[in-house]
Amino acid sequence: MIKTEKVLHLKSSRGRKVRVVREHYLRELVPCYSSLCQAESEGKVLSADVTHYVVPDAGVTRDFMEILEFREIQGLVFTQTACQAVQHSRGRRQYNRLRSLLKDPRHDCVLFANEFQEYSYCPREKGEPQDKWQTRCVYQAAVWYHDHLAGLKPVVMITEDQGAVAEYSSLNCGVYVLSTLEYLRTFWPELQAAHELYGSIAQALRERGNEGTEREFAEHLPAEVLEAGIKSGRYTQGTLNVNKHRAQHEAFVRFDGSSNKNSELDSDVLVWGGKNRNRAVHGDMVAVELLPKGEWRGRTTALTEGQGEEKGEESQGQPMPTGRVVGILQRNWRDYVVTFPPREETQSQGRNSLRILATPWDQRIPKIRISTHQADTLQDHRVIVRLDSWDSTSLYPNGHSVRVLGRAGELETEVQTILIENCIHIAPFSEAQLREMPASSPERPWTVDPAEVVTRRDLRDTHLVFSIDPRGCEDVDDTLSVRSLPPGPQGPRLELGVHIADVTHFVKEGTLTDLEARARATTYYLADRRYDMLPAVLSADVCSLLGGVDRYAMSVMWDLDAQTLQVNRVWYGRTLIRSSYQLYYEQAQALLNGEEAEVPELDHKLSHLIEALETLTQVARHLRAQRDQGGALELEGVEVRAQLDEDKNITALVPRQPLEVHETVAECMIYANHWVARKIQERFPQQALLRHHPPPRQEFFTQLQDSARALGFTIDTRSNKALADSLDQAVDPQDPLVNRLLRVMATQAMSNALYFSTGACPVDQYYHYGLALDRYTHFTSPIRRYADVIVHRLLTAAIAVEEGARPAKASASNKELEEMAQHINNKNRAAQHAQKVSMELFQCLYFRDKDPETAECCDAVIYAIRTNGVLVFIPQYGLKGALYLRNREGQVVRVSQDGRCVWEAGSLQRSLDHVSTTTASGTSTFRLFQHVTVRVSVQTSRCHADTLHLELVSNRAHRAPEPPDRTPRAAPPQGTRGRSQLVQEVVRQAEEALLQAEEKKGRVSELSKEEREFRQSKTPNLYSLLEEVREQALLDLTASARTCATSA
Amino acid sequence: MAGLELLSDQGYRLDGRKATELRKVQARMGVFAQADGSAYIEQGNTKALAVVYGPHEVRMSRSKTLHDRAVINCQYSMATFSTAERKRRPHGDRKSTEMSLHLKQTFEAAVLTNLYPRSQIDIYVKILQSDGGNYSACVNAATLAVIDAGIPMRDYVCACTAGFVDETPLADLCHAEESGGGTSLALALLPRGGHIALLQMDARLHQDHLETLMEAAMTACKGVSKVLDQVVRQHLQEVSALTGE
């Protein structure tokens, strides 16, 4: 072997030129793989019975590979030089194609490693262009090949370089140099296909030559330019949000507060069209440049149906700042779930093509090009892919597949898809984590440790502790107690206690379980399953405050004045409790109402329990009234629960039904959270984890205000108090749904409540808008929320500091805590979104199982108007959806005399509070809050989630006689319960009035005069109103009973 | 993934070697007169210089003195011009400290230190040009230098790296192969007894492949030892020819 050196000039990672010296070993014996050669060579060999051998040069191999793939062309010798040129200029894909060609025994072709042969290698000379050198190398190889075979076979070298043809053709006899076209004409005149292919490739090459510089997208600017531009305010930085319904065209850039220098821009920037978006993907952090004002556009306001293109003029809103993406600061690519197209579509993309365009589940993500060998087996499967790159010359990003989830449409696949799409990764708890858990089994249940008992306050014998949870709840993390204390100097006293599962006793900071819980941050509830934050032994057994067993707890106990409910003293600490009763909501409500409930008599405690429940309800009413004065909002979220039978089939969709006892428990929890927040914030002013709810931006209320105005109500959104009061007033006695819908709209306008670290926010931002509390945190559900675990630790540390002990470990710094808060916020958002999507999935499954012929017809209320349709709300299922009044053919809906709907050609007019369709035979109008009847069907989609499709059936309210089983939770106990609710409501109002009266009597009032006026005119809230409506029987009986049932 | 194909379908590596072939090894002993022993080695484009002082009395802190054997003190450094990009390499950075430690361990296993109690042997190694396999070049150079210094050793210590690409073990990796992202295993062997003085691997490798990879590295080490043996014999001939006459 002879050692030589090759000097290469490469670019280093930092863009500098680097001189690299590589060794290069040459040898004499390099197999030529020709059967004419004396030396034995193994593997595939060139046949001897061809007229000549052909050696294509680098350019031909690169550009005309398809021609060389013809089986007819035999005796092909590829040189190593040519192969490397292909690899460098065409990338891996083409190179692999060449490799498989070389391996294919049906093709008569071999690879000759010419650069490792001592005599065929020629080093590159100084200043020699690369393509010249490659051609020279190939020619040298051809000459060697010819000489090596002792001139037995003529060798033809083909090249596209005319200069080379001229230079080399006459140098050696036996070695011919021809251009490709000449070669084909001379040797394969009858191979018509090859000639045609040559023509088309040459054509494409010429075209590419013409527009070789024209790219699909503009290049991104380099990072330094972007940074400077952002600093100078020329570009603005923000996160790209693609409009889900118009993913092709519309995207918005939302600014992250601090980076926005351009103060005139208070709204988002529209990025319209794919070119302007410039390869940014949903979620990326981008830099945008504003376009001149003349090119600004408005957002599209029409409803689009799936991928349907709007025809004719596009309806646009007000022109808004419009820009284009000039650079991407940070890619935010995650794992995406895609669906492979079925075989027919793949084939149309070329027979040999291994690259497939797969459609992501998320509509906001562009199609992804994936190269795979498994295209056949993967069709109609959902697969996780990752994006690799997106070149400016490519219309689609490139990606690769990571894992197969399963066949599209199967429940398990879909649920996994939802998890992946929300970045929720849940692996089962590991062995090591489970080993940290305390032992507990049905035979040998976990018992308290006597040493631990000494350090805790024992409430087992002194307090009647009970829990109220949903039926069948396993992870009981909160219990309550209330008892009267010996009267103090001011009069009789009450002791209210909230006892929370002491999770931090079992989950020490830094343990594996703790880390896992921190990563999960919350328990994920999907429609049909849940993923626990803590292992089951903790969440359902040792930590869970089950009835009749001793459990550790973290307690907050208030010493209250029995009359005024003034707080005399608060005690925080670790306790040992034994819950006497484990109630569920309906049971507790029944006890309160004095009905028969299946609650076992325990040591004559039942009467105590009922007494305690009544006291508790009173206290809660009082607390609620206090908060209402501060401006607490009663908001309405549409929550629906799927009732599943044993085989996980959905039997019904049931909207959740609020009972007063729900509110009572919630009120106690809010109270506990509030007091704990006060405590930890006092003790750790810089590093306490609190939860705030920022006031909403006023512009989000526009829809609410417009809708309300259409009905003649005014909604005052200046403060939460004003909003709460005006919402209370906006009641249409004819239709209880109106108020509910307005509340839903108000909720939508709000931002989400968020966790934060006290050091990261000024004190005036601690306020919780929705609950109207100055400080709030989460303390009461440590089994299913990690934030509560942190708060428990903070509280423990606070108690320890107060007792004079140095805290064992420094608590997390403000920065760490803020990061943690962000993490938990993100996870919570993901969890909520996943829950919502899974609910939608189940809704679709529910409606899919219904017979399409007898499809569900149900009542719907129009709550918003769009240019080509309306948005409706279906109270029965808690569904919201779009109802199109104009279809893709441009036809509009007309309602005939009998209430039937027909599609006819016509036009559509939109105004503030109604939309009307005009056709040749008449005009129909749809008003805001009008009741209509719609049919629900499922629109299946192969690549995305199924969606529900609404179709207008009639413009009248749906009043079909209800089969009694349709709403299982409806009427039966209504009479008694309803009346008791009314009673409760009146009591609460009286309480409130009393409070107000007292406050008027010269107490220090923090409320303005205006607010006091509002208070006086406080109207009855939803409950009483519904009941009134029902009892007065304004509507016909069945219908009103139904609306009450569904909306209550 | 970078486009480099470390092993072609025909079985050639980037530089034209086959999988089991070593790079060209050239060495000279006794390149410096002042030192007690010295040697220079080229393994392909990796060039290393080793110098040995001692055994002499312990010059470091006295507390380090060992009463039953000699202390071996190793220092590894790289020249600023040894890589493609010129880079100042401060003395005692993390990488070179680690390498010094490895060298020390290797030679404590090979040198008969118990013959020189309460004394010290210094081994200084400098990489002049770096092209992969720095550790093995250092070990091989230092072996020659120790032999040149006349310090008794159990056997030659020969070192070589081996990598694993496409289910094939590659012997004696060059820089491009080392940085190509595959596994790299460094092995120092006492070839006659087949004792391993040091084995180091930072990357992940399936357990099933470890055997073959170590086998390949050992074969490579034995190849190196043959070359070194030749160099020593030739050097001896030269020296004896000089002094004998």
Coordinates of N, CA and C in Angstrom, one line a residue, chain A residues 338-494:
Chain A
V338 N -49.0 11.7 12.0 CA -49.4 11.8 10.6 C -50.1 10.5 10.2
T339 N -50.8 10.6 9.1 CA -51.5 9.5 8.5 C -50.9 9.3 7.1
F340 N -50.5 8.1 6.8 CA -50.0 7.8 5.5 C -51.1 7.6 4.5
P341 N -50.9 8.1 3.3 CA -52.0 8.0 2.3 C -52.1 6.6 1.8
P342 N -53.3 6.2 1.3 CA -53.5 4.9 0.8 C -52.7 4.7 -0.4
R343 N -52.6 3.4 -0.8 CA -51.7 3.1 -1.9 C -51.9 3.8 -3.2
E344 N -53.2 4.1 -3.6 CA -53.4 4.7 -4.9 C -52.7 6.0 -5.0
E345 N -52.8 6.8 -3.8 CA -52.2 8.1 -3.9 C -50.7 8.0 -3.9
T346 N -50.1 7.0 -3.2 CA -48.7 6.9 -3.3 C -48.2 6.6 -4.7
Q347 N -48.9 5.8 -5.4 CA -48.4 5.4 -6.7 C -48.4 6.6 -7.6
S348 N -49.3 7.5 -7.5 CA -49.3 8.6 -8.4 C -48.1 9.4 -8.2
Q349 N -47.4 9.2 -7.1 CA -46.2 10.0 -6.9 C -44.9 9.4 -7.5
G350 N -45.1 8.4 -8.3 CA -43.9 7.8 -9.0 C -43.6 6.5 -8.4
R351 N -43.3 5.6 -9.3 CA -43.2 4.2 -8.9 C -42.0 3.9 -8.0
N352 N -40.9 4.6 -8.3 CA -39.7 4.3 -7.5 C -39.6 5.2 -6.3
S353 N -40.5 6.2 -6.2 CA -40.4 7.1 -5.2 C -40.6 6.5 -3.8
L354 N -39.7 6.7 -3.0 CA -39.8 6.3 -1.6 C -40.3 7.4 -0.7
R355 N -40.4 8.6 -1.3 CA -40.8 9.7 -0.4 C -42.3 9.8 -0.5
I356 N -42.9 10.0 0.6 CA -44.4 10.0 0.6 C -44.8 11.3 1.4
L357 N -45.9 11.9 0.8 CA -46.4 13.1 1.5 C -47.5 12.6 2.5
A358 N -47.2 12.7 3.8 CA -48.1 12.3 4.8 C -48.8 13.5 5.4
T359 N -50.1 13.3 5.7 CA -50.9 14.4 6.2 C -50.9 14.4 7.8
P360 N -50.5 15.5 8.4 CA -50.5 15.5 9.9 C -51.9 15.5 10.4
W361 N -52.1 15.0 11.6 CA -53.4 15.0 12.2 C -53.8 16.5 12.6
D362 N -52.8 17.2 13.0 CA -53.1 18.6 13.3 C -53.1 19.4 12.0
Q363 N -54.3 20.0 11.7 CA -54.5 20.7 10.5 C -53.5 21.9 10.3
R364 N -53.0 22.4 11.3 CA -52.1 23.6 11.2 C -50.7 23.2 10.7
I365 N -50.4 22.0 10.7 CA -49.1 21.6 10.2 C -49.1 21.2 8.8
P366 N -48.2 21.7 8.0 CA -48.2 21.3 6.6 C -47.9 19.9 6.4
K367 N -48.2 19.4 5.1 CA -47.9 18.0 4.8 C -46.4 17.8 5.0
I368 N -46.1 16.6 5.4 CA -44.7 16.3 5.6 C -44.2 15.2 4.7
R369 N -43.0 15.4 4.1 CA -42.5 14.4 3.2 C -41.6 13.5 4.0
I370 N -41.9 12.2 3.8 CA -41.2 11.2 4.6 C -40.7 10.2 3.6
S371 N -39.4 9.8 3.8 CA -38.9 8.7 3.0 C -38.9 7.5 3.8
T372 N -39.6 6.4 3.3 CA -39.7 5.2 4.0 C -39.8 4.0 3.1
H373 N -39.4 2.9 3.6 CA -39.6 1.7 2.8 C -40.9 1.0 3.2
Q374 N -41.5 1.5 4.2 CA -42.7 0.7 4.7 C -44.0 1.4 4.2
A375 N -43.9 2.1 3.2 CA -45.1 2.9 2.8 C -46.3 1.9 2.6
D376 N -46.1 0.7 2.1 CA -47.2 -0.2 1.9 C -47.8 -0.6 3.2
T377 N -46.9 -1.0 4.1 CA -47.5 -1.5 5.4 C -48.1 -0.4 6.2
L378 N -47.6 0.8 6.0 CA -48.0 1.9 6.8 C -49.3 2.6 6.4
Q379 N -49.8 2.2 5.2 CA -50.9 3.0 4.7 C -52.1 2.9 5.7
D380 N -52.7 4.1 5.9 CA -53.8 4.2 6.8 C -53.5 4.0 8.2
H381 N -52.2 4.0 8.5 CA -51.8 4.0 9.9 C -51.4 5.4 10.4
R382 N -51.6 5.6 11.7 CA -51.1 6.8 12.2 C -49.7 6.6 12.8
V383 N -48.8 7.5 12.4 CA -47.4 7.3 12.8 C -46.9 8.6 13.4
I384 N -46.0 8.4 14.3 CA -45.3 9.6 14.9 C -44.2 10.0 14.0
V385 N -44.1 11.2 13.6 CA -42.9 11.7 12.8 C -42.3 12.9 13.4
R386 N -41.0 13.1 13.1 CA -40.3 14.3 13.5 C -39.9 15.0 12.2
L387 N -39.9 16.3 12.3 CA -39.5 17.1 11.1 C -38.0 17.2 11.2
D388 N -37.3 17.1 10.0 CA -35.9 17.2 10.0 C -35.5 18.6 9.4
S389 N -36.0 18.9 8.3 CA -35.5 20.2 7.7 C -36.6 20.7 6.7
W390 N -36.4 21.9 6.4 CA -37.3 22.5 5.3 C -36.4 23.4 4.5
D391 N -36.0 23.0 3.4 CA -35.1 23.8 2.6 C -36.0 24.8 1.8
S392 N -35.3 25.9 1.4 CA -36.0 27.0 0.7 C -36.4 26.5 -0.7
T393 N -35.9 25.4 -1.2 CA -36.3 24.9 -2.5 C -37.4 23.9 -2.4
S394 N -37.9 23.6 -1.3 CA -38.8 22.5 -1.1 C -40.2 23.1 -0.7
L395 N -41.2 22.6 -1.2 CA -42.6 23.0 -0.8 C -43.0 22.5 0.5
Y396 N -42.4 21.3 0.8 CA -42.9 20.6 2.0 C -41.7 20.3 2.9
P397 N -41.8 20.3 4.2 CA -40.7 19.9 5.1 C -40.4 18.4 5.0
N398 N -39.2 18.0 5.3 CA -38.8 16.6 5.3 C -38.9 16.1 6.7
G399 N -39.3 14.9 6.8 CA -39.4 14.3 8.2 C -39.1 12.8 8.1
H400 N -39.0 12.2 9.3 CA -38.9 10.8 9.3 C -39.8 10.2 10.4
S401 N -40.1 8.9 10.2 CA -41.1 8.3 11.1 C -40.4 7.8 12.3
V402 N -41.0 7.8 13.4 CA -40.4 7.4 14.7 C -41.1 6.1 15.2
R403 N -42.4 6.2 15.2 CA -43.1 5.0 15.9 C -44.5 4.9 15.2
V404 N -45.0 3.7 15.1 CA -46.3 3.5 14.6 C -47.3 3.4 15.7
L405 N -48.4 4.2 15.6 CA -49.4 4.1 16.7 C -50.4 3.1 16.5
G406 N -50.8 2.9 15.2 CA -51.8 1.9 14.9 C -52.7 2.4 13.8
R407 N -53.7 1.6 13.5 CA -54.6 1.9 12.4 C -55.4 3.1 12.7
A408 N -55.6 4.0 11.8 CA -56.4 5.2 12.0 C -57.9 4.8 12.2
G409 N -58.5 5.4 13.2 CA -59.9 5.2 13.4 C -60.2 4.2 14.6
E410 N -59.1 3.5 15.0 CA -59.3 2.7 16.2 C -59.2 3.5 17.5
L411 N -60.0 3.2 18.5 CA -60.1 4.0 19.7 C -58.7 4.2 20.3
E412 N -58.0 3.1 20.5 CA -56.7 3.2 21.2 C -55.7 4.1 20.4
T413 N -55.7 4.0 19.1 CA -54.8 4.8 18.3 C -55.2 6.3 18.5
E414 N -56.5 6.5 18.4 CA -57.0 7.9 18.5 C -56.6 8.5 19.9
V415 N -56.8 7.7 20.9 CA -56.5 8.3 22.2 C -55.0 8.6 22.3
Q416 N -54.2 7.6 21.8 CA -52.7 7.9 21.8 C -52.4 9.1 21.0
T417 N -53.1 9.3 19.9 CA -52.8 10.4 19.1 C -53.1 11.7 19.8
I418 N -54.1 11.7 20.6 CA -54.5 12.9 21.4 C -53.4 13.2 22.4
L419 N -52.9 12.1 23.0 CA -51.8 12.3 24.0 C -50.5 12.9 23.3
I420 N -50.1 12.3 22.2 CA -48.9 12.7 21.5 C -49.1 14.1 21.0
E421 N -50.2 14.4 20.5 CA -50.4 15.8 19.9 C -50.4 16.8 21.0
N422 N -50.6 16.4 22.2 CA -50.5 17.4 23.3 C -49.3 17.3 24.1
C423 N -48.3 16.6 23.5 CA -47.0 16.4 24.2 C -47.1 15.8 25.6
I424 N -48.0 14.8 25.7 CA -48.2 14.1 27.0 C -47.5 12.8 26.8
H425 N -46.4 12.6 27.5 CA -45.8 11.3 27.4 C -45.9 10.6 28.8
I426 N -46.6 9.5 28.7 CA -46.8 8.8 30.0 C -46.4 7.4 29.8
A427 N -45.3 7.0 30.6 CA -44.9 5.7 30.7 C -45.4 5.1 32.0
P428 N -45.6 3.8 32.1 CA -46.0 3.3 33.4 C -44.9 3.5 34.4
F429 N -45.3 3.6 35.7 CA -44.4 3.8 36.8 C -43.3 2.7 36.8
S430 N -42.1 3.1 37.0 CA -41.0 2.2 36.9 C -40.9 1.4 38.2
E431 N -40.2 0.3 38.2 CA -39.9 -0.5 39.3 C -39.4 0.3 40.5
A432 N -38.4 1.1 40.1 CA -37.6 1.9 41.1 C -38.6 2.8 41.8
Q433 N -39.5 3.4 41.0 CA -40.4 4.3 41.6 C -41.4 3.6 42.6
L434 N -41.8 2.5 42.1 CA -42.8 1.7 42.9 C -42.1 1.2 44.2
R435 N -40.8 1.0 44.1 CA -40.1 0.5 45.3 C -40.1 1.6 46.4
E436 N -40.2 2.8 46.1 CA -40.2 3.9 47.1 C -41.6 3.9 47.8
M437 N -42.6 3.3 47.3 CA -43.9 3.4 47.9 C -44.1 2.6 49.1
P438 N -44.9 3.1 50.0 CA -45.2 2.3 51.2 C -46.0 1.1 50.8
A439 N -45.7 0.0 51.6 CA -46.4 -1.2 51.3 C -47.9 -1.2 51.8
S440 N -48.7 -1.6 50.9 CA -50.1 -1.7 51.3 C -50.8 -2.7 50.5
S441 N -51.5 -3.7 51.0 CA -52.2 -4.7 50.3 C -53.5 -4.9 51.0
P442 N -54.4 -5.5 50.3 CA -55.7 -5.8 50.9 C -55.6 -6.6 52.2
E443 N -54.6 -7.5 52.2 CA -54.4 -8.4 53.4 C -53.8 -7.6 54.5
R444 N -52.8 -6.9 54.1 CA -52.0 -6.1 55.2 C -52.1 -4.7 54.8
P445 N -53.2 -4.0 55.2 CA -53.3 -2.6 54.8 C -52.2 -1.8 55.6
W446 N -51.9 -0.7 54.9 CA -50.9 0.2 55.5 C -51.4 0.8 56.8
T447 N -50.6 0.9 57.8 CA -51.0 1.5 59.1 C -50.1 2.7 59.5
V448 N -50.6 3.5 60.4 CA -49.9 4.6 60.8 C -48.7 4.2 61.6
D449 N -47.7 5.0 61.6 CA -46.4 4.8 62.3 C -46.6 5.5 63.7
P450 N -46.5 4.7 64.8 CA -46.7 5.3 66.1 C -45.7 6.5 66.3
A451 N -44.5 6.5 65.8 CA -43.6 7.6 66.0 C -44.1 8.8 65.3
E452 N -44.7 8.6 64.2 CA -45.3 9.8 63.4 C -46.5 10.4 64.1
V453 N -47.3 9.5 64.8 CA -48.5 9.9 65.4 C -48.2 10.9 66.5
V454 N -47.1 10.8 67.2 CA -46.7 11.7 68.3 C -46.6 13.1 67.7
T455 N -46.0 13.2 66.5 CA -45.7 14.6 66.0 C -46.9 15.3 65.4
R456 N -48.0 14.6 65.3 CA -49.1 15.1 64.6 C -50.3 15.4 65.6
R457 N -51.1 16.3 65.2 CA -52.3 16.6 66.0 C -53.3 15.5 65.7
D458 N -53.8 14.9 66.7 CA -54.7 13.7 66.5 C -56.1 14.2 66.5
L459 N -56.8 14.1 65.4 CA -58.2 14.5 65.3 C -59.2 13.4 65.3
R460 N -58.7 12.2 65.5 CA -59.5 11.0 65.3 C -60.7 11.0 66.2
D461 N -60.5 11.4 67.4 CA -61.6 11.2 68.4 C -62.3 12.5 68.6
T462 N -61.7 13.6 68.3 CA -62.3 14.9 68.6 C -63.2 15.5 67.5
H463 N -62.9 15.1 66.3 CA -63.6 15.8 65.1 C -64.4 14.7 64.3
L464 N -65.5 15.2 63.8 CA -66.2 14.4 62.9 C -65.8 14.8 61.5
V465 N -65.0 14.0 60.8 CA -64.5 14.3 59.5 C -65.2 13.5 58.5
F466 N -65.5 14.2 57.4 CA -66.2 13.5 56.3 C -65.7 14.1 55.0
S467 N -66.0 13.3 53.9 CA -65.6 13.8 52.6 C -66.8 13.7 51.6
I468 N -66.8 14.7 50.7 CA -67.9 14.6 49.7 C -67.2 14.7 48.3
D469 N -67.4 13.7 47.5 CA -66.7 13.6 46.2 C -67.7 13.1 45.2
P470 N -67.3 13.1 44.0 CA -68.2 12.4 43.0 C -68.3 11.0 43.3
R471 N -69.3 10.4 42.8 CA -69.6 9.0 43.1 C -68.5 8.1 42.5
G472 N -68.0 7.2 43.3 CA -67.0 6.2 42.8 C -65.6 6.8 42.8
C473 N -65.4 7.9 43.5 CA -64.1 8.5 43.5 C -63.1 7.7 44.3
E474 N -61.9 7.5 43.8 CA -60.9 6.8 44.6 C -59.9 7.6 45.3
D475 N -59.6 8.7 44.6 CA -58.5 9.6 45.2 C -59.2 10.7 45.9
V476 N -59.5 10.4 47.2 CA -60.1 11.5 48.0 C -59.0 12.3 48.6
D477 N -58.9 13.5 48.1 CA -57.8 14.3 48.7 C -58.3 15.4 49.6
D478 N -59.6 15.6 49.7 CA -60.0 16.6 50.7 C -61.1 16.1 51.6
T479 N -61.1 16.5 52.9 CA -62.1 16.1 53.8 C -62.5 17.4 54.6
L480 N -63.6 17.4 55.2 CA -64.1 18.6 55.9 C -64.5 18.2 57.3
S481 N -64.5 19.2 58.2 CA -65.0 19.0 59.5 C -65.5 20.3 60.0
V482 N -66.6 20.3 60.8 CA -67.1 21.5 61.4 C -67.6 21.1 62.8
R483 N -67.3 21.9 63.7 CA -67.9 21.7 65.1 C -68.0 23.0 65.8
S484 N -68.8 23.0 66.8 CA -68.9 24.3 67.6 C -67.9 24.2 68.8
L485 N -67.3 25.3 69.1 CA -66.3 25.4 70.2 C -67.0 26.1 71.4
P486 N -66.4 25.9 72.5 CA -66.9 26.6 73.7 C -66.9 28.1 73.4
P487 N -68.0 28.8 73.8 CA -68.1 30.2 73.5 C -66.9 31.1 74.0
G488 N -66.5 32.0 73.2 CA -65.4 32.8 73.6 C -66.0 34.2 74.1
P489 N -65.1 35.2 74.2 CA -65.6 36.4 74.8 C -66.6 37.1 73.8
Q490 N -66.5 36.9 72.5 CA -67.5 37.5 71.6 C -68.7 36.7 71.4
G491 N -68.8 35.5 71.9 CA -70.0 34.7 71.7 C -69.6 33.4 71.2
P492 N -70.6 32.6 70.7 CA -70.3 31.2 70.3 C -69.3 31.2 69.1
R493 N -68.6 30.1 69.1 CA -67.6 30.0 68.1 C -67.8 28.7 67.3
L494 N -67.3 28.7 66.1 CA -67.3 27.5 65.2 C -65.9 27.2 64.8

